[in-house]
């Protein structure tokens, strides 16, 4: 389940190379067991100075000053770059998800697991999984993303992604009513976010 804090901010105490899955910070957050925290990496936290890059990452574990991420970083980051919790689209999605839906595609078998992007680069898709399902994204383009609302989960369901996709370790979803996660493409690489789980 997603965890929230008030006014959390920290700075990196060690450089981060693209592909790393941990961060070293001067102010680690308090993260209850079984929860995750969504934060933004940025190279400027000054309102008068535009950042040159931003990256949203999910913290799944805290040990001392080391933060474990659900997926590898896309960018490289320098000492003193910022880690902070801020309002993101995924935060609003939790509040207004039903009003944001643009497109629905339901699948119950592995043969119908192709997610197309014909409706545009940003979509919300309702996906019903009734048995083991393999998802594919045959026309996902660089910079496009889809948000999947997975409902109708069976106790033995499994979800697979294209070979080579960067995916976090999914939690046990057997008791979930709904799981929400994003899939996006950068260059030739497909990434999958850590799911938000409702039970």
Coordinates of N, CA and C in Angstrom, one line a residue, residues 68-184:
X68 N 15.9 1.5 -1.1 CA 15.8 0.5 -2.2 C 14.6 0.9 -3.1
X69 N 14.9 0.8 -4.4 CA 13.8 1.2 -5.4 C 13.2 0.0 -6.0
X70 N 11.9 0.2 -6.4 CA 11.2 -0.9 -7.1 C 11.7 -1.2 -8.4
X71 N 12.4 -0.3 -9.1 CA 12.9 -0.5 -10.4 C 14.2 0.4 -10.6
X72 N 15.0 0.0 -11.5 CA 16.3 0.8 -11.8 C 16.0 2.2 -12.2
X73 N 16.9 3.1 -11.8 CA 16.8 4.5 -12.3 C 17.0 4.6 -13.8
X74 N 16.3 5.6 -14.4 CA 16.5 5.8 -15.8 C 17.7 6.8 -16.1
X75 N 17.8 7.7 -15.2 CA 18.9 8.8 -15.3 C 20.0 8.6 -14.3
X76 N 21.1 9.3 -14.5 CA 22.2 9.4 -13.6 C 21.9 10.7 -12.8
X77 N 22.4 10.6 -11.5 CA 22.1 11.7 -10.6 C 23.4 12.0 -9.8
X78 N 23.6 13.3 -9.4 CA 24.8 13.7 -8.7 C 24.6 13.9 -7.2
X79 N 25.7 13.9 -6.5 CA 25.6 14.2 -5.0 C 24.9 15.6 -4.9
X80 N 24.1 15.7 -3.9 CA 23.3 16.9 -3.6 C 22.1 17.1 -4.5
X81 N 21.8 16.2 -5.4 CA 20.5 16.3 -6.1 C 19.4 15.9 -5.1
X82 N 18.2 16.3 -5.4 CA 17.1 16.2 -4.4 C 16.2 15.0 -4.6
X83 N 15.7 14.5 -3.5 CA 14.7 13.4 -3.4 C 13.6 14.0 -2.6
X84 N 12.4 14.2 -3.2 CA 11.3 14.7 -2.4 C 10.0 14.2 -2.9
X85 N 9.0 14.2 -1.9 CA 7.7 13.7 -2.2 C 6.9 14.9 -2.6
X86 N 6.2 14.8 -3.8 CA 5.4 15.9 -4.3 C 4.2 15.3 -4.9
X87 N 3.3 16.2 -5.3 CA 2.0 15.8 -5.9 C 2.3 15.3 -7.3
X88 N 1.9 14.0 -7.6 CA 2.1 13.4 -8.9 C 0.8 13.0 -9.5
X89 N 0.8 12.7 -10.8 CA -0.4 12.2 -11.5 C -0.9 10.9 -10.8
X90 N 0.0 10.0 -10.3 CA -0.5 8.8 -9.7 C -1.2 9.1 -8.4
X91 N -0.8 10.2 -7.7 CA -1.5 10.6 -6.5 C -2.9 11.0 -6.8
X92 N -3.1 11.8 -7.8 CA -4.5 12.2 -8.2 C -5.3 11.0 -8.7
X93 N -4.6 10.1 -9.4 CA -5.3 8.9 -9.9 C -6.0 8.2 -8.8
X94 N -5.4 8.1 -7.6 CA -6.0 7.4 -6.5 C -7.3 8.1 -6.1
X95 N -7.4 9.4 -6.3 CA -8.6 10.2 -5.9 C -9.6 10.2 -7.0
X96 N -9.2 10.4 -8.2 CA -10.1 10.7 -9.3 C -10.0 9.6 -10.4
X97 N -9.5 8.4 -10.1 CA -9.4 7.4 -11.1 C -10.6 7.2 -12.0
X98 N -11.8 7.0 -11.4 CA -13.0 6.8 -12.3 C -13.3 7.9 -13.2
X99 N -12.9 9.2 -12.9 CA -13.2 10.3 -13.8 C -12.2 10.5 -14.8
X100 N -11.0 9.8 -14.7 CA -9.9 10.0 -15.6 C -9.9 9.0 -16.7
X101 N -10.8 8.0 -16.6 CA -10.8 6.9 -17.6 C -11.1 7.4 -19.0
X102 N -10.2 7.0 -20.0 CA -10.4 7.4 -21.4 C -10.7 6.2 -22.3
X103 N -10.3 5.1 -21.9 CA -10.3 3.9 -22.8 C -10.3 2.7 -21.9
X104 N -11.0 1.7 -22.4 CA -11.1 0.4 -21.7 C -10.8 -0.8 -22.6
X105 N -10.1 -1.7 -22.1 CA -9.8 -2.9 -22.8 C -9.8 -4.0 -21.8
X106 N -10.6 -5.0 -22.0 CA -10.7 -6.1 -21.0 C -10.2 -7.4 -21.6
X107 N -9.5 -8.2 -20.8 CA -8.9 -9.5 -21.3 C -9.1 -10.5 -20.3
X108 N -9.4 -11.7 -20.7 CA -9.5 -12.8 -19.7 C -8.6 -14.0 -20.0
X109 N -7.9 -13.9 -21.2 CA -7.1 -15.0 -21.6 C -5.8 -14.5 -22.1
X110 N -4.8 -15.4 -22.2 CA -3.4 -15.0 -22.6 C -3.5 -14.6 -24.1
X111 N -4.4 -15.1 -24.9 CA -4.4 -14.8 -26.3 C -4.9 -13.4 -26.6
X112 N -5.5 -12.8 -25.6 CA -6.1 -11.4 -25.9 C -5.4 -10.4 -25.0
X113 N -4.1 -10.6 -24.7 CA -3.4 -9.7 -23.8 C -2.7 -8.6 -24.5
X114 N -2.9 -8.3 -25.7 CA -2.2 -7.2 -26.4 C -2.9 -5.9 -26.1
X115 N -2.0 -5.0 -25.5 CA -2.5 -3.6 -25.2 C -2.0 -2.7 -26.3
X116 N -3.0 -2.1 -27.0 CA -2.7 -1.2 -28.1 C -2.7 0.3 -27.6
X117 N -2.1 1.2 -28.3 CA -2.1 2.6 -27.9 C -2.8 3.4 -29.0
X118 N -3.8 2.8 -29.6 CA -4.5 3.5 -30.7 C -5.3 4.7 -30.1
X119 N -5.6 4.7 -28.8 CA -6.4 5.8 -28.3 C -5.5 7.0 -27.8
X120 N -4.2 6.9 -28.0 CA -3.4 8.0 -27.7 C -2.2 7.6 -26.8
X121 N -1.2 8.5 -26.5 CA 0.0 8.1 -25.8 C -0.3 7.9 -24.3
X122 N -1.4 8.5 -23.8 CA -1.6 8.3 -22.3 C -3.0 7.8 -22.2
X123 N -3.1 6.6 -21.7 CA -4.4 5.9 -21.6 C -4.6 5.3 -20.2
X124 N -5.9 5.2 -19.8 CA -6.2 4.4 -18.6 C -7.0 3.2 -19.1
X125 N -6.5 2.0 -18.7 CA -7.1 0.8 -19.3 C -7.6 -0.1 -18.1
X126 N -8.9 -0.5 -18.2 CA -9.4 -1.5 -17.2 C -9.1 -2.9 -17.8
X127 N -8.4 -3.7 -17.0 CA -7.9 -5.0 -17.5 C -8.4 -6.0 -16.5
X128 N -9.3 -6.9 -16.9 CA -9.8 -8.0 -16.1 C -9.0 -9.3 -16.3
X129 N -8.4 -9.8 -15.3 CA -7.6 -11.0 -15.4 C -8.3 -12.1 -14.7
X130 N -8.7 -13.1 -15.5 CA -9.5 -14.2 -15.0 C -8.6 -15.5 -14.9
X131 N -7.5 -15.5 -15.5 CA -6.5 -16.6 -15.5 C -5.1 -16.0 -15.8
X132 N -4.2 -16.9 -16.0 CA -2.8 -16.4 -16.3 C -2.8 -15.6 -17.6
X133 N -2.2 -14.5 -17.6 CA -2.3 -13.6 -18.7 C -0.9 -13.0 -19.0
X134 N -0.6 -13.0 -20.3 CA 0.7 -12.4 -20.7 C 0.3 -11.1 -21.5
X135 N 0.8 -10.0 -21.0 CA 0.6 -8.7 -21.7 C 1.6 -8.5 -22.8
X136 N 1.2 -7.9 -23.8 CA 2.2 -7.4 -24.8 C 1.8 -6.0 -25.2
X137 N 2.7 -5.2 -25.7 CA 2.5 -3.8 -26.1 C 3.1 -3.6 -27.5
X138 N 2.4 -4.1 -28.5 CA 3.0 -4.2 -29.8 C 3.2 -2.8 -30.5
X139 N 2.5 -1.8 -30.1 CA 2.7 -0.5 -30.8 C 3.1 0.6 -29.8
X140 N 3.5 0.2 -28.6 CA 4.0 1.3 -27.7 C 5.2 2.0 -28.2
X141 N 5.1 3.3 -28.3 CA 6.2 4.1 -28.8 C 7.1 4.8 -27.7
X142 N 8.2 5.2 -28.1 CA 9.1 5.9 -27.2 C 8.4 7.1 -26.6
X143 N 8.3 7.2 -25.2 CA 7.6 8.3 -24.6 C 6.2 8.0 -24.2
X144 N 5.6 6.9 -24.8 CA 4.2 6.6 -24.5 C 4.1 5.8 -23.2
X145 N 2.9 5.9 -22.5 CA 2.7 5.1 -21.3 C 1.2 4.8 -21.2
X146 N 0.9 3.7 -20.5 CA -0.4 3.3 -20.2 C -0.5 3.0 -18.7
X147 N -1.7 3.3 -18.2 CA -2.0 3.0 -16.8 C -3.0 1.9 -16.8
X148 N -2.7 0.8 -16.1 CA -3.5 -0.4 -16.1 C -4.2 -0.5 -14.7
X149 N -5.5 -0.6 -14.7 CA -6.3 -0.9 -13.6 C -6.7 -2.4 -13.7
X150 N -6.1 -3.3 -12.9 CA -6.3 -4.7 -13.0 C -7.3 -5.1 -12.0
X151 N -8.5 -5.6 -12.4 CA -9.6 -6.0 -11.5 C -10.0 -7.5 -11.8
X152 N -10.8 -8.0 -11.0 CA -11.3 -9.4 -11.3 C -10.2 -10.4 -11.1
X153 N -9.4 -10.2 -10.1 CA -8.3 -11.1 -9.9 C -8.7 -12.5 -9.3
X154 N -8.2 -13.5 -9.8 CA -8.4 -14.8 -9.2 C -7.2 -15.1 -8.2
X155 N -7.4 -16.1 -7.3 CA -6.3 -16.3 -6.3 C -5.1 -16.9 -6.9
X156 N -5.2 -17.5 -8.1 CA -4.0 -18.1 -8.7 C -3.5 -17.3 -9.9
X157 N -3.9 -16.1 -10.1 CA -3.5 -15.3 -11.3 C -2.0 -15.0 -11.4
X158 N -1.5 -15.0 -12.5 CA -0.2 -14.5 -12.8 C -0.2 -13.5 -14.0
X159 N 0.7 -12.6 -14.0 CA 0.8 -11.6 -15.1 C 2.2 -11.6 -15.6
X160 N 2.4 -11.7 -16.9 CA 3.7 -11.7 -17.5 C 3.9 -10.5 -18.4
X161 N 5.1 -10.1 -18.6 CA 5.4 -8.9 -19.5 C 6.3 -9.3 -20.6
X162 N 6.5 -8.5 -21.6 CA 7.4 -8.8 -22.7 C 8.8 -9.1 -22.2
X163 N 9.5 -10.0 -22.9 CA 10.9 -10.4 -22.5 C 11.7 -9.1 -22.5
X164 N 12.6 -8.9 -21.5 CA 13.4 -7.8 -21.4 C 12.8 -6.6 -20.7
X165 N 11.5 -6.6 -20.4 CA 10.9 -5.5 -19.7 C 11.5 -5.3 -18.3
X166 N 11.7 -4.1 -17.9 CA 12.2 -3.8 -16.5 C 11.0 -3.8 -15.6
X167 N 10.9 -4.8 -14.8 CA 9.7 -4.9 -13.9 C 10.1 -5.1 -12.4
X168 N 9.4 -4.4 -11.5 CA 9.7 -4.6 -10.1 C 9.2 -6.0 -9.7
X169 N 9.5 -6.4 -8.5 CA 9.0 -7.6 -7.9 C 7.6 -7.3 -7.4
X170 N 6.6 -7.9 -8.0 CA 5.2 -7.6 -7.6 C 4.9 -8.3 -6.2
X171 N 4.1 -7.6 -5.4 CA 3.7 -8.2 -4.1 C 2.6 -9.3 -4.4
X172 N 2.3 -10.0 -3.4 CA 1.2 -11.0 -3.5 C -0.1 -10.3 -3.7
X173 N -0.7 -10.5 -4.9 CA -2.0 -9.8 -5.2 C -3.2 -10.7 -5.1
X174 N -3.0 -11.9 -4.5 CA -4.1 -12.9 -4.5 C -5.4 -12.3 -3.8
X175 N -5.2 -11.4 -2.8 CA -6.3 -10.9 -2.0 C -6.7 -9.5 -2.5
X176 N -6.1 -9.0 -3.6 CA -6.4 -7.7 -4.1 C -7.7 -7.6 -4.8
X177 N -8.4 -6.5 -4.6 CA -9.6 -6.1 -5.4 C -9.2 -5.4 -6.7
X178 N -8.1 -4.6 -6.6 CA -7.7 -3.9 -7.7 C -6.2 -3.6 -7.6
X179 N -5.4 -3.7 -8.7 CA -4.0 -3.3 -8.7 C -3.9 -2.3 -9.8
X180 N -3.1 -1.2 -9.6 CA -2.9 -0.1 -10.6 C -1.4 0.0 -10.8
X181 N -1.0 0.0 -12.0 CA 0.4 0.2 -12.3 C 0.5 0.8 -13.7
X182 N 1.7 1.3 -14.0 CA 2.0 2.0 -15.3 C 3.0 1.2 -16.1
X183 N 2.9 1.3 -17.4 CA 3.9 0.7 -18.3 C 4.3 1.8 -19.2
X184 N 5.6 2.0 -19.4 CA 6.0 3.1 -20.3 C 7.2 2.6 -21.1

